[in-house]
Coordinates of C-alpha atoms in Angstrom, one line a residue:
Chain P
X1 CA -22.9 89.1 -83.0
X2 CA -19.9 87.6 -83.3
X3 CA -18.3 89.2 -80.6
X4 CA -21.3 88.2 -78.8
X5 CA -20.7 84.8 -79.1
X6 CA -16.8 85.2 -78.5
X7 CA -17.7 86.4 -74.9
X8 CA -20.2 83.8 -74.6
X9 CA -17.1 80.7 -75.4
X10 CA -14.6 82.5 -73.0
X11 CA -17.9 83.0 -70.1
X12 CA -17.9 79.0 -70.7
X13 CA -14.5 78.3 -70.8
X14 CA -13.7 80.1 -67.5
X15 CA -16.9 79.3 -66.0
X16 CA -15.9 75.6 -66.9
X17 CA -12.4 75.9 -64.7
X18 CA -15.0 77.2 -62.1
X19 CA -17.3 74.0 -62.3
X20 CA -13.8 71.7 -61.9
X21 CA -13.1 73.3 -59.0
X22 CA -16.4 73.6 -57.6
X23 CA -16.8 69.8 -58.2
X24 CA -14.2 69.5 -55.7
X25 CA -15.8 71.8 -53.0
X26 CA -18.9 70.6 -53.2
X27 CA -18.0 66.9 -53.2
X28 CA -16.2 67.3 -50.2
X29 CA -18.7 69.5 -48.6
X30 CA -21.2 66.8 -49.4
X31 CA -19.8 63.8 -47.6
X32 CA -17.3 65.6 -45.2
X33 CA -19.8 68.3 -43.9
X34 CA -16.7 70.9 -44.5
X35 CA -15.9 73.8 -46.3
X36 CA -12.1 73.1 -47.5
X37 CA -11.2 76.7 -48.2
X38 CA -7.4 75.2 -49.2
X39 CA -9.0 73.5 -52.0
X40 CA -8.1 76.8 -54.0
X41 CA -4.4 76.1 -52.9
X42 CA -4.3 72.8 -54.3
X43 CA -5.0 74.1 -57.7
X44 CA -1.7 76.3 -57.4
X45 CA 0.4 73.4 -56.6
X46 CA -1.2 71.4 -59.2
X47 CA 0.0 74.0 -61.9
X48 CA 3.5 74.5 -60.1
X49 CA 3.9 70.8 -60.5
X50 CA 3.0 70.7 -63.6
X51 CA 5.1 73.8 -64.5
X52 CA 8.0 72.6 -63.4
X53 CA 7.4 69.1 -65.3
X54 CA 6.9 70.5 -68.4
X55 CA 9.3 73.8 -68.3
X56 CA 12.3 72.4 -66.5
X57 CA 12.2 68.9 -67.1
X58 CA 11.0 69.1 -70.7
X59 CA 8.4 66.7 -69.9
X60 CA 5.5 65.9 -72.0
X61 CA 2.4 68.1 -71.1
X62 CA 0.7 64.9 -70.9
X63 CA 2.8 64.0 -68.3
X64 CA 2.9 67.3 -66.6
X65 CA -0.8 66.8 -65.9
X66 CA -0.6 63.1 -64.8
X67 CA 2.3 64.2 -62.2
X68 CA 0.4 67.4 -61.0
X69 CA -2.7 65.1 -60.2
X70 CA -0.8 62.7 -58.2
X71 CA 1.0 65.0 -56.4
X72 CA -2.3 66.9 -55.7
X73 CA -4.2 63.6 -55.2
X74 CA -1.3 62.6 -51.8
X75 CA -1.6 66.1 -50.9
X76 CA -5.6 66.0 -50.6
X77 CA -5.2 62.9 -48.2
X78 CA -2.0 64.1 -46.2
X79 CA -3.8 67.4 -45.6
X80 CA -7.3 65.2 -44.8
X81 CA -5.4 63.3 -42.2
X82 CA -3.3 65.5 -41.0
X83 CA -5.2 68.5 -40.6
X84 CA -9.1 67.5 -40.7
X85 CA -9.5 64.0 -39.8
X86 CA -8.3 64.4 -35.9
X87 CA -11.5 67.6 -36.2
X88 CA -14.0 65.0 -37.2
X89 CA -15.5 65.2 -33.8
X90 CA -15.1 69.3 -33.7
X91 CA -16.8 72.1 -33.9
X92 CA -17.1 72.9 -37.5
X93 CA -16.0 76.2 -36.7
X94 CA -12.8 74.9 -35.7
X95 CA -12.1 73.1 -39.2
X96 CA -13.2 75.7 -40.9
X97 CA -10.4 77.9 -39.3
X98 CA -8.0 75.1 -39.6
X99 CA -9.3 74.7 -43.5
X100 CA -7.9 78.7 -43.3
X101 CA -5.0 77.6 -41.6
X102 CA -3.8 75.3 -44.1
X103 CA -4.5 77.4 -47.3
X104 CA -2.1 79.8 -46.2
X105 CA 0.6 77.3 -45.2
X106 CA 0.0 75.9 -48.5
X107 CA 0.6 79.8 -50.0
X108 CA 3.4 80.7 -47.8
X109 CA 5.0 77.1 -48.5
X110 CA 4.8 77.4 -51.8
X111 CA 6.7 81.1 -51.8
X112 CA 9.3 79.6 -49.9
X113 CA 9.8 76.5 -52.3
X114 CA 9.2 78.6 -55.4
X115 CA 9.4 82.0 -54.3
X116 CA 7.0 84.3 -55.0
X117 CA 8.2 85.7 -58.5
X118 CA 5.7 85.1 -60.9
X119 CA 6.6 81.9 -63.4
X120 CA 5.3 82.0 -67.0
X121 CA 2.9 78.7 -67.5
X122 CA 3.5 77.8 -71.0
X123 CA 0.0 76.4 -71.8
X124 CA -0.3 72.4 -72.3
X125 CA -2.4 72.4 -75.3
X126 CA -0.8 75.2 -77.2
X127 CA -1.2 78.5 -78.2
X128 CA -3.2 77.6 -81.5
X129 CA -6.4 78.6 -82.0
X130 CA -9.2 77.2 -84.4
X131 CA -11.0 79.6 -87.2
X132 CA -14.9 79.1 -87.6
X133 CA -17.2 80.8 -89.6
X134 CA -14.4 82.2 -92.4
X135 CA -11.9 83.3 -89.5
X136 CA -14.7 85.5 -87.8
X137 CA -15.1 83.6 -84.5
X138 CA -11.6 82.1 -83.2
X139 CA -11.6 79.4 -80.7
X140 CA -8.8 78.6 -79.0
X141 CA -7.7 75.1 -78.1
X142 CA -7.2 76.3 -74.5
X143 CA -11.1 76.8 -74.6
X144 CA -12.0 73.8 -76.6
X145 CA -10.0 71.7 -74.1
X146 CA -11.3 73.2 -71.1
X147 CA -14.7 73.0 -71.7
X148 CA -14.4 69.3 -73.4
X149 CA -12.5 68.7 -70.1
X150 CA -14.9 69.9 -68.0
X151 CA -17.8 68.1 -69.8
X152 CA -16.1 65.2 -69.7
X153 CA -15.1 65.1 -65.6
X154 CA -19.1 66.1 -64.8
X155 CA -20.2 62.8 -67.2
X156 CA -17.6 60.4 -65.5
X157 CA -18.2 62.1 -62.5
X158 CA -22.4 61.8 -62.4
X159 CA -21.1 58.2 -63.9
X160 CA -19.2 57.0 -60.6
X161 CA -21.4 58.1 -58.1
X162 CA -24.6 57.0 -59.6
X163 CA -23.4 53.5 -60.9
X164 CA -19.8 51.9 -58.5
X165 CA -19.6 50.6 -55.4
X166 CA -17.6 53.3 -54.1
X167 CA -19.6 56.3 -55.6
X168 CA -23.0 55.0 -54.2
X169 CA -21.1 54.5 -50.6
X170 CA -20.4 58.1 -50.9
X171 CA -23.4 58.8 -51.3
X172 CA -24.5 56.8 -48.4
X173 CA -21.9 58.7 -46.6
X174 CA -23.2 62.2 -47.5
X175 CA -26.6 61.4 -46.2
X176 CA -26.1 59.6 -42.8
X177 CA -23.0 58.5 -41.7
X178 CA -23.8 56.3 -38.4
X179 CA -26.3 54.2 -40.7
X180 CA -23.7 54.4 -43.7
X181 CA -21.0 52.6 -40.6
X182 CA -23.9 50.0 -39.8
X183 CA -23.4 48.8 -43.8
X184 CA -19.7 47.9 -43.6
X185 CA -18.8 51.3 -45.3
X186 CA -15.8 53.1 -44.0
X187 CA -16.7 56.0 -43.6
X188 CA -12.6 57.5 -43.2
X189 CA -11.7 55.7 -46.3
X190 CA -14.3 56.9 -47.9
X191 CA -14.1 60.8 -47.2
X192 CA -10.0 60.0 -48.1
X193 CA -11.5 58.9 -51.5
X194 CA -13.4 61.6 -52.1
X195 CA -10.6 64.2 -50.8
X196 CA -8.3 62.5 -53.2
X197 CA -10.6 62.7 -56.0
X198 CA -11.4 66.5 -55.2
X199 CA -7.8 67.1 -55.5
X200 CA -7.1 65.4 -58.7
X201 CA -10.1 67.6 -60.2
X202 CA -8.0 70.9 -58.6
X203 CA -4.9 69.6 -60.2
X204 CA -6.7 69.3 -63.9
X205 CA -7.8 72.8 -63.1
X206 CA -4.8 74.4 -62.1
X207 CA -3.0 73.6 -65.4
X208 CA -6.4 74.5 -67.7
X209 CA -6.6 78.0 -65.7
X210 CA -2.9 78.5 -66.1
X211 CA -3.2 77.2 -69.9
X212 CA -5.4 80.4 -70.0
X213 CA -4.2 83.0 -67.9
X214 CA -0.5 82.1 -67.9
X215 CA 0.4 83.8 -64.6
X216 CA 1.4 81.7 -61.7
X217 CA 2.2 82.9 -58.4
X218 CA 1.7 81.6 -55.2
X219 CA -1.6 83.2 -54.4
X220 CA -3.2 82.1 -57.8
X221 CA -5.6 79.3 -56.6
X222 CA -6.9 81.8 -53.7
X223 CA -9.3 83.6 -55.8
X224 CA -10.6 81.0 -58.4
X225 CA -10.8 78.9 -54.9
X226 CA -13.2 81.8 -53.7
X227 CA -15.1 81.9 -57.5
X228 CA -15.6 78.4 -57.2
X229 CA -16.9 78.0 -53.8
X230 CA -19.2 80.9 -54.6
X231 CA -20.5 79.1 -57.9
X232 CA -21.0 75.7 -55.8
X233 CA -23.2 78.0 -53.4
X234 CA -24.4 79.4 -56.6
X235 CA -25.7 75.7 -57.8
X236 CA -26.6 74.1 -54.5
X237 CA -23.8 73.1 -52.1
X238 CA -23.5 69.6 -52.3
X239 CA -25.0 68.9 -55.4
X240 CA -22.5 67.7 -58.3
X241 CA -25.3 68.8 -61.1
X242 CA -25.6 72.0 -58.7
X243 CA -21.7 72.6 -58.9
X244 CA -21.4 71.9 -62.9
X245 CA -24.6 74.5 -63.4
X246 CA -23.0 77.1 -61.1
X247 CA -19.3 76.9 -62.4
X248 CA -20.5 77.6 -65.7
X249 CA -23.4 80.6 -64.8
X250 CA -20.3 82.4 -62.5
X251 CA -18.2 82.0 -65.4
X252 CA -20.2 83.5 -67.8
X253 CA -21.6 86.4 -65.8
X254 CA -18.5 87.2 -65.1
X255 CA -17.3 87.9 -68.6
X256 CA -20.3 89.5 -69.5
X257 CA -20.1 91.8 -66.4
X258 CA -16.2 92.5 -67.3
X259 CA -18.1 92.8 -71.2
X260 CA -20.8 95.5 -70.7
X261 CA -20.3 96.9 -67.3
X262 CA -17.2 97.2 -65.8
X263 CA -14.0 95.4 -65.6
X264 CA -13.3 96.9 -62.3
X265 CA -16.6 96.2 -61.1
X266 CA -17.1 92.2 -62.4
X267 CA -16.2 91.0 -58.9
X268 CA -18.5 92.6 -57.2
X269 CA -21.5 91.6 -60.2
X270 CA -20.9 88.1 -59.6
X271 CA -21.5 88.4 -56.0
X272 CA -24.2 90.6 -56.3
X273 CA -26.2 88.1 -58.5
X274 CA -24.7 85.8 -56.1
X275 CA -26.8 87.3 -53.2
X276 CA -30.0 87.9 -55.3
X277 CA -29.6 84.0 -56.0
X278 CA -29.4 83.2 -52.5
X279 CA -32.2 85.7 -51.4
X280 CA -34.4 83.7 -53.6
X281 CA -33.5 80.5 -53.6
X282 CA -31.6 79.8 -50.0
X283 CA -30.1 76.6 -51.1
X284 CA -29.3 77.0 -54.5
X285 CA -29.9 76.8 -57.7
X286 CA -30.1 72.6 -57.4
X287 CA -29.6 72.5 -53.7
X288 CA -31.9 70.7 -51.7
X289 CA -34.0 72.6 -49.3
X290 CA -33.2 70.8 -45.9
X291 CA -35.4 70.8 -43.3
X292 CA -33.8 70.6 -39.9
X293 CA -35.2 67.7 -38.1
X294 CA -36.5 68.3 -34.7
Chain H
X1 CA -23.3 33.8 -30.0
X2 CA -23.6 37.3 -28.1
X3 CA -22.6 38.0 -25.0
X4 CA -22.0 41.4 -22.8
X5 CA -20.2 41.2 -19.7
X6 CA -20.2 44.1 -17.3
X7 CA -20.1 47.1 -19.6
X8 CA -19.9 50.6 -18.9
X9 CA -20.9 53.3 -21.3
X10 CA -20.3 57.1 -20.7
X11 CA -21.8 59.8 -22.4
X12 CA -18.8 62.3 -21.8
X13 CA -19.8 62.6 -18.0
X14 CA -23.0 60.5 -17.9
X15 CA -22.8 57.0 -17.0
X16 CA -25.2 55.9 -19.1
X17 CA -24.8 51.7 -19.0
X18 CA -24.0 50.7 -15.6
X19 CA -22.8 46.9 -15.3
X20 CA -24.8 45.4 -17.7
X21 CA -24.3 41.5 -18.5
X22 CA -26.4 39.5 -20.7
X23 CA -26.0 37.0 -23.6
X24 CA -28.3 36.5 -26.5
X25 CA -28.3 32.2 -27.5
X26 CA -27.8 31.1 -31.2
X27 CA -31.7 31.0 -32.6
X28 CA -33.6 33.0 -29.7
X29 CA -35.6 36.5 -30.4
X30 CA -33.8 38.3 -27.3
X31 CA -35.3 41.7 -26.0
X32 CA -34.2 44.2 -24.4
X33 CA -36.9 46.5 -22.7
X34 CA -37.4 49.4 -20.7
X35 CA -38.6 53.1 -20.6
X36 CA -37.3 55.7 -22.2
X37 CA -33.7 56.7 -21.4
X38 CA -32.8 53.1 -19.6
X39 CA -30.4 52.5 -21.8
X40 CA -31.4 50.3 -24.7
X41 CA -30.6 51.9 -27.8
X42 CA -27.2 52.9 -26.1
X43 CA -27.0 49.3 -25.5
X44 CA -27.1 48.5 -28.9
X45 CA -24.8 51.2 -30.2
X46 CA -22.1 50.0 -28.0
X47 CA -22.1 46.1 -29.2
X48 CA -22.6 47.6 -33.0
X49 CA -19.3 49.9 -32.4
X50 CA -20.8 53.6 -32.5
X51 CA -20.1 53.8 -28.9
X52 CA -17.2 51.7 -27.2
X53 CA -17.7 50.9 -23.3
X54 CA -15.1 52.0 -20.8
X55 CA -15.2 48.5 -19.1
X56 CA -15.8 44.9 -19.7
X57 CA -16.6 42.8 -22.7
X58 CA -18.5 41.6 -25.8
X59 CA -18.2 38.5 -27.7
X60 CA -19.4 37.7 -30.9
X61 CA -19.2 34.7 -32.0
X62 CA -16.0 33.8 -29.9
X63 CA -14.4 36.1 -30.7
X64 CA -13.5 39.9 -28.7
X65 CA -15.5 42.4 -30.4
X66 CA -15.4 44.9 -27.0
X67 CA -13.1 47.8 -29.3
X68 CA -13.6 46.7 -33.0
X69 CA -14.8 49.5 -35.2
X70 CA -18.1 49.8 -36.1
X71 CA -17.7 49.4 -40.3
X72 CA -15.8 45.9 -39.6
X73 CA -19.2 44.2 -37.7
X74 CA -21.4 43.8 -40.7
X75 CA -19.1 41.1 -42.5
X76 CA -18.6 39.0 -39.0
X77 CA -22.3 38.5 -39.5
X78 CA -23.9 41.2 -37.0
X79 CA -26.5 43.4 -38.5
X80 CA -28.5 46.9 -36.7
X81 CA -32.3 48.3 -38.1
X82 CA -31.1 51.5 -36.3
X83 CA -33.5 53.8 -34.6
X84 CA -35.7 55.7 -36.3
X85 CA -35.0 53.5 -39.5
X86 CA -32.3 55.7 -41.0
X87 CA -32.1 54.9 -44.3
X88 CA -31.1 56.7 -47.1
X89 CA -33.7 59.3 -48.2
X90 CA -32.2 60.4 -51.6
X91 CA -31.7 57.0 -52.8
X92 CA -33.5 54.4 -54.3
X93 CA -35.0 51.6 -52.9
X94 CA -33.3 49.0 -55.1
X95 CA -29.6 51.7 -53.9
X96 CA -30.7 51.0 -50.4
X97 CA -30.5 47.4 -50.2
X98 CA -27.5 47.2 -52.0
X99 CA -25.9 49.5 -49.5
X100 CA -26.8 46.6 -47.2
X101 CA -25.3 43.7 -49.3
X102 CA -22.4 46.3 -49.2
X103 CA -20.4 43.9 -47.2
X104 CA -20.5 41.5 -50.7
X105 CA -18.3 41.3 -53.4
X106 CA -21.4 40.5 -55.7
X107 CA -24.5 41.5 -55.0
X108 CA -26.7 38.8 -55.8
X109 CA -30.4 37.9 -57.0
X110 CA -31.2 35.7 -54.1
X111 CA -30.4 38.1 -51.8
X112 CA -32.7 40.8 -53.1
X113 CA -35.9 38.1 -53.8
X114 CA -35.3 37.3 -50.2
X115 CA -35.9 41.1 -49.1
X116 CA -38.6 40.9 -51.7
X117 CA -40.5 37.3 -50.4
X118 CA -40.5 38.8 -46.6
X119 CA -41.5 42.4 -48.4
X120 CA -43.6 42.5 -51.5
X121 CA -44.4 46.1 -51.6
X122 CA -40.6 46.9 -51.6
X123 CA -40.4 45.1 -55.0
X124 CA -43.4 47.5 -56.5
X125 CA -41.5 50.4 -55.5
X126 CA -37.4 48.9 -56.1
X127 CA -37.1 52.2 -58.5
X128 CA -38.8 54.8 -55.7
X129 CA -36.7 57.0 -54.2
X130 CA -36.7 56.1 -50.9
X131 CA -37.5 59.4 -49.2
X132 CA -41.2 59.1 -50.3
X133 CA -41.9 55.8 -49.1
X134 CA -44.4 55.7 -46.3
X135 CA -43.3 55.0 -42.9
X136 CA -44.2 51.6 -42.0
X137 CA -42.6 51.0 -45.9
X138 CA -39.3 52.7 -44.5
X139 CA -39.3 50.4 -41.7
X140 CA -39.3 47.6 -44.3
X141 CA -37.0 49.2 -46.6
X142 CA -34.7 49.4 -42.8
X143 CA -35.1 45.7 -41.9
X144 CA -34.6 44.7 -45.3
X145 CA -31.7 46.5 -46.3
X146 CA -30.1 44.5 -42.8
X147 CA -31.3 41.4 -44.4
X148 CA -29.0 42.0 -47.2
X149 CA -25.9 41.4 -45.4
X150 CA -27.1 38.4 -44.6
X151 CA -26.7 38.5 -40.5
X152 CA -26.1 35.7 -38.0
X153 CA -27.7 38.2 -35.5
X154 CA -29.9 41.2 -36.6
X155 CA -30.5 43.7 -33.7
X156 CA -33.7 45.8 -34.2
X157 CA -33.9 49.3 -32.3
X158 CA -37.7 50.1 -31.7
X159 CA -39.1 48.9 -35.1
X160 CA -42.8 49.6 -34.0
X161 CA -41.9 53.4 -33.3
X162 CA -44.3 55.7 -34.8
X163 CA -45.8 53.4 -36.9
X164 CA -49.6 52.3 -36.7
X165 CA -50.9 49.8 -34.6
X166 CA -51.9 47.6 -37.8
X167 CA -48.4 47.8 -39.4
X168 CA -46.4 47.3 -35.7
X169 CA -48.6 44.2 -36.0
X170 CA -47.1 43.3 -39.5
X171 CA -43.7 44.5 -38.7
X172 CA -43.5 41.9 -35.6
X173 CA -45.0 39.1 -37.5
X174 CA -41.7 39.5 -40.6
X175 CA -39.1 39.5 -37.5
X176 CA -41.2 36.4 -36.2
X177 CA -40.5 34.8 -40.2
X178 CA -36.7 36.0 -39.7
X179 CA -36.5 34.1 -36.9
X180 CA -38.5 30.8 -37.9
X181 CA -36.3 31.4 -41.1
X182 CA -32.8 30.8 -38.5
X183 CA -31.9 34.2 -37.7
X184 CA -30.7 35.0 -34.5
X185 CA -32.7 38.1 -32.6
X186 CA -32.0 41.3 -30.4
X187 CA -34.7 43.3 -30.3
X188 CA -35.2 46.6 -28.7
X189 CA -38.7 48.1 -27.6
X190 CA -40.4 50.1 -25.8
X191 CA -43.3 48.4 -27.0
X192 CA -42.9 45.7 -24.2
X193 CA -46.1 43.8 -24.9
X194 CA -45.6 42.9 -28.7
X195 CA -41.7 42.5 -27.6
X196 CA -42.8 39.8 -24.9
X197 CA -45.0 37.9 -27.0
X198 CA -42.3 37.2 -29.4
X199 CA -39.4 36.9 -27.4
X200 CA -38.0 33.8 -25.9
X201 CA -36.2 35.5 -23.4
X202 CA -35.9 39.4 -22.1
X203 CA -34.2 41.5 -19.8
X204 CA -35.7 44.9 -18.7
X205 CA -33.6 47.8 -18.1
X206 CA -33.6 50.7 -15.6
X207 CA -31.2 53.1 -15.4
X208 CA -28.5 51.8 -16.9
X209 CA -29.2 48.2 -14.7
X210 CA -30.6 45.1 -15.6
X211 CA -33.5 45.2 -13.5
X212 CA -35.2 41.6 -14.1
X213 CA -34.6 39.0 -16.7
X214 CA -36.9 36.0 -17.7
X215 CA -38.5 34.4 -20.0
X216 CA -40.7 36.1 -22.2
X217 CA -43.9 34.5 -21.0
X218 CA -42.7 34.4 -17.1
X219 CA -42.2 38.4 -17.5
X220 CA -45.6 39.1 -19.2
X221 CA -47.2 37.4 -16.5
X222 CA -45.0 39.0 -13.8
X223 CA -46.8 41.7 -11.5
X224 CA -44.3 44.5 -11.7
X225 CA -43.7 44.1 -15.1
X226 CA -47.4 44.2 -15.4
X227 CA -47.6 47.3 -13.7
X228 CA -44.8 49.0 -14.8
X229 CA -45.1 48.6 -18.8
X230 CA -47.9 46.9 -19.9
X231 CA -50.6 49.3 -18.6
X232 CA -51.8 47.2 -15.4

């Protein structure tokens, strides 16, 4: 049982680094129409920033984290305008290439700066871990954190874009941009906001996932990046609920897959249930069912 | 207040606006109408900024407005119920209009029981989401949500499109109460007869040409006019 329940907390914990990231793609797939396949990468200079912040110049983890999301926030909006924004009027074959593009400048960038030896990420909460029911279920306060964390980003999240200014133009955005224009709203500012945001949220996740699986390499955002574009699929593309649901279903499956089938085989579970998903439900779990308008 | 000298508008290779001049007075209903594919949407497009015209020039106000974007037009006072109404489907009704008084620092009370005095059955359904609204209540929900910004000109693409006779009847009877209530008009139609009735003056477009201009009584009565859009 309690083992159970121990795969349960870790299936939430990663699935909730999933959801962070997902938040991202699916944010930016909602108002920019684009699949940003470096999103993944931004999470891995997110946790070399904060890496370096908190192992080399003895920083405070808090602080680690603050610097990784600005760095990650300018990077969103350099790479939006440098890379994306001249494609607005493209095919989106052609950003989605250039997305491509620019997650492995972002890899091959980083080996250069940082080289591709692996650095230890000393974790930002701790390595302590919190005993419940008389020491039989452990919790760690890498879990605790990244689920509180997660929780809390998907509130203030749900928050912004249902109650500000800026949050409903984004949403105005996302649905129709030419009438979203006619209101005053611009609409380049806005998907800059939302790229910016996007990245902050990849930042946040970089250092949980490296909090938990202390690894970092260059190439450590590429598959998360992959997970979490799957679990915002998964939920509904475009959908912040959809992305938050999705996260935390991919995460768990996962584990339980790894669990009780095969540790080899979990990848190719998660997809699987993936496709059965997608078979049944085209748009998602909380995706919208659009009807192309003749 | 509005006036278009000599544009031309391309769509990549088609030359879509050929030439076209005309100016719209402070307090007039203004229409522009024509057939399908003359030109009158992309009219309005190109003096509300979607489209920029390779040559000539439109003032607003005094002021150049021939290659400002599109987002900055709303808060110099110029307002577009685009075609096919546009608004946004997943939002509210009460989301909508604010999105029009986005322009605003504040949104304020007056402005939405103005929307609600020219539209009563937008106030019973301020908490709807928008998508289910029927259409000639998405028409209001469009011409409202202009209203918001408060424009010194509102341009209306085909508001009468696709809606019943009964309810094109109530649509051009608010625009008529915009109007008496001091805003400025460009209307759009291919609904020529309403459009004449209301308008003060009109131009009719062909190809990408102004092909006759008038007032709106002189062109209802004239003969090609007649024959041409008004069904003999």
């Amino acid at each position: 049982m309690m083992t159970f329940l121990n795969y349960i907390l870790s299936g939430i914990s990663l699935g909730s680094i999933y959801a962070i990231i997902a938040l991202g793609y699916t944010m930016v797939y909602g108002i920019a129409k684009m699949l940003n396949f470096a999103h993944g990468d931004v999470i891995m200079v997110g946790a070399y920033i904060c890496f370096f912040a908190v192992s080399r110049y003895s920083l405070p983890p808090l602080v680690g984290v603050i610097a990784a999301m600005a760095v990650c926030t300018v990077l969103g909006i350099v790479v939006e305008r440098l890379a994306y924004k001249p494609l607005r009027a493209a095919p989106s074959l052609a950003v989605l290439i250039t997305a491509i593009g620019v997650s492995y400048f972002l890899q091959n960038g980083a080996q250069l700066l940082w080289t591709p030896n692996p650095k230890v990420f000393s974790s930002v909460v701790g390595t302590g871990r919190l005993a419940l029911f008389g020491g039989q279920l452990t919790v760690s306060y890498v879990t605790i954190t990244t689920i509180a964390s997660c929780i809390v980003i998907m509130v203030a999240l749900s928050w912004f874009t249902g109650n500000t200014k800026m949050g409903k133009a984004m949403r105005a955005c996302s649905e129709d941009k030419g009438a979203a224009q006619l209101m005053g709203i611009n609409v380049n500012s806005t998907i800059s906001v939302t790229f910016a945001i996007g990245s902050a949220l990849a930042a946040v996740a970089g250092v949980l996932l490296c909090s938990a699986y202390p690894t970092l390499v260059p190439t450590t955002g590429a598959m998360p990046g992959i997970k979490a574009f799957t679990a915002a699929v998964f939920g509904g593309i475009g959908s912040i609920p959809g992305a938050f649901l999705g996260g935390l279903l991919l995460g768990v499956i996962e584990i339980f897959a790894k669990a009780y089938i095969s540790t080899q085989l979990s990848d190719a579970v998660v997809f699987a249930v993936l496709i059965i998903v997608l078979l049944v439900k085209p748009a998602g779990l909380l995706g919208k069912q659009v009807s192309e308008k003749v | 207040m509005l006036t278009v000298e000599n544009i031309d508008v391309f769509y990549g290779a088609i030359h879509a606006i050929k030439g076209i001049s005309f100016n719209v007075n402070e307090g007039e209903v203004v229409a522009l109408i024509g057939a399908n594919g003359a030109g009158k949407s992309t009219t309005l497009k190109t003096i509300s900024g979607i489209m920029h015209p390779r040559n000539g020039k439109i003032t607003f106000l005094d002021e150049d407005i021939t290659r400002t974007e599109g987002h900055k037009l709303p808060a110099k006072g110029l307002a577009q119920v685009p075609e096919g109404r546009r608004i946004f489907q997943q939002m509210t009704v009460m989301e909508n209009l604010e999105m029009g008084a986005y322009i605003q620092k504040k949104v304020s009370a007056e402005d939405f029981d103005n929307v609600f005095s020219h539209f009563p059955r937008l106030k019973e359904r301020r908490s709807q989401i928008a998508g289910t609204l029927s259409g000639g209540e998405q028409q209001m929900l469009a011409m409202g949500r202009a209203l918001m910004s408060r424009p010194k000109l509102l341009m209306l693409d085909e508001p009468s499109m696709g809606l019943a006779p009964i309810l094109v009847e109530e649509i051009f009877n608010i625009i008529q109460e915009f109007h008496t209530s001091g805003t400025t008009i460009l209307l759009v139609e291919q609904n020529a007869e309403m459009a004449l009735q209301i308008a003060d003056r009109a131009y009719v477009l062909e190809t990408g040409k102004i092909a006759l201009s008038g007032t709106g009584k002189e062109l209802s009565e004239s003969d090609e006019i007649r024959k041409a859009y008004l069904g003999g």
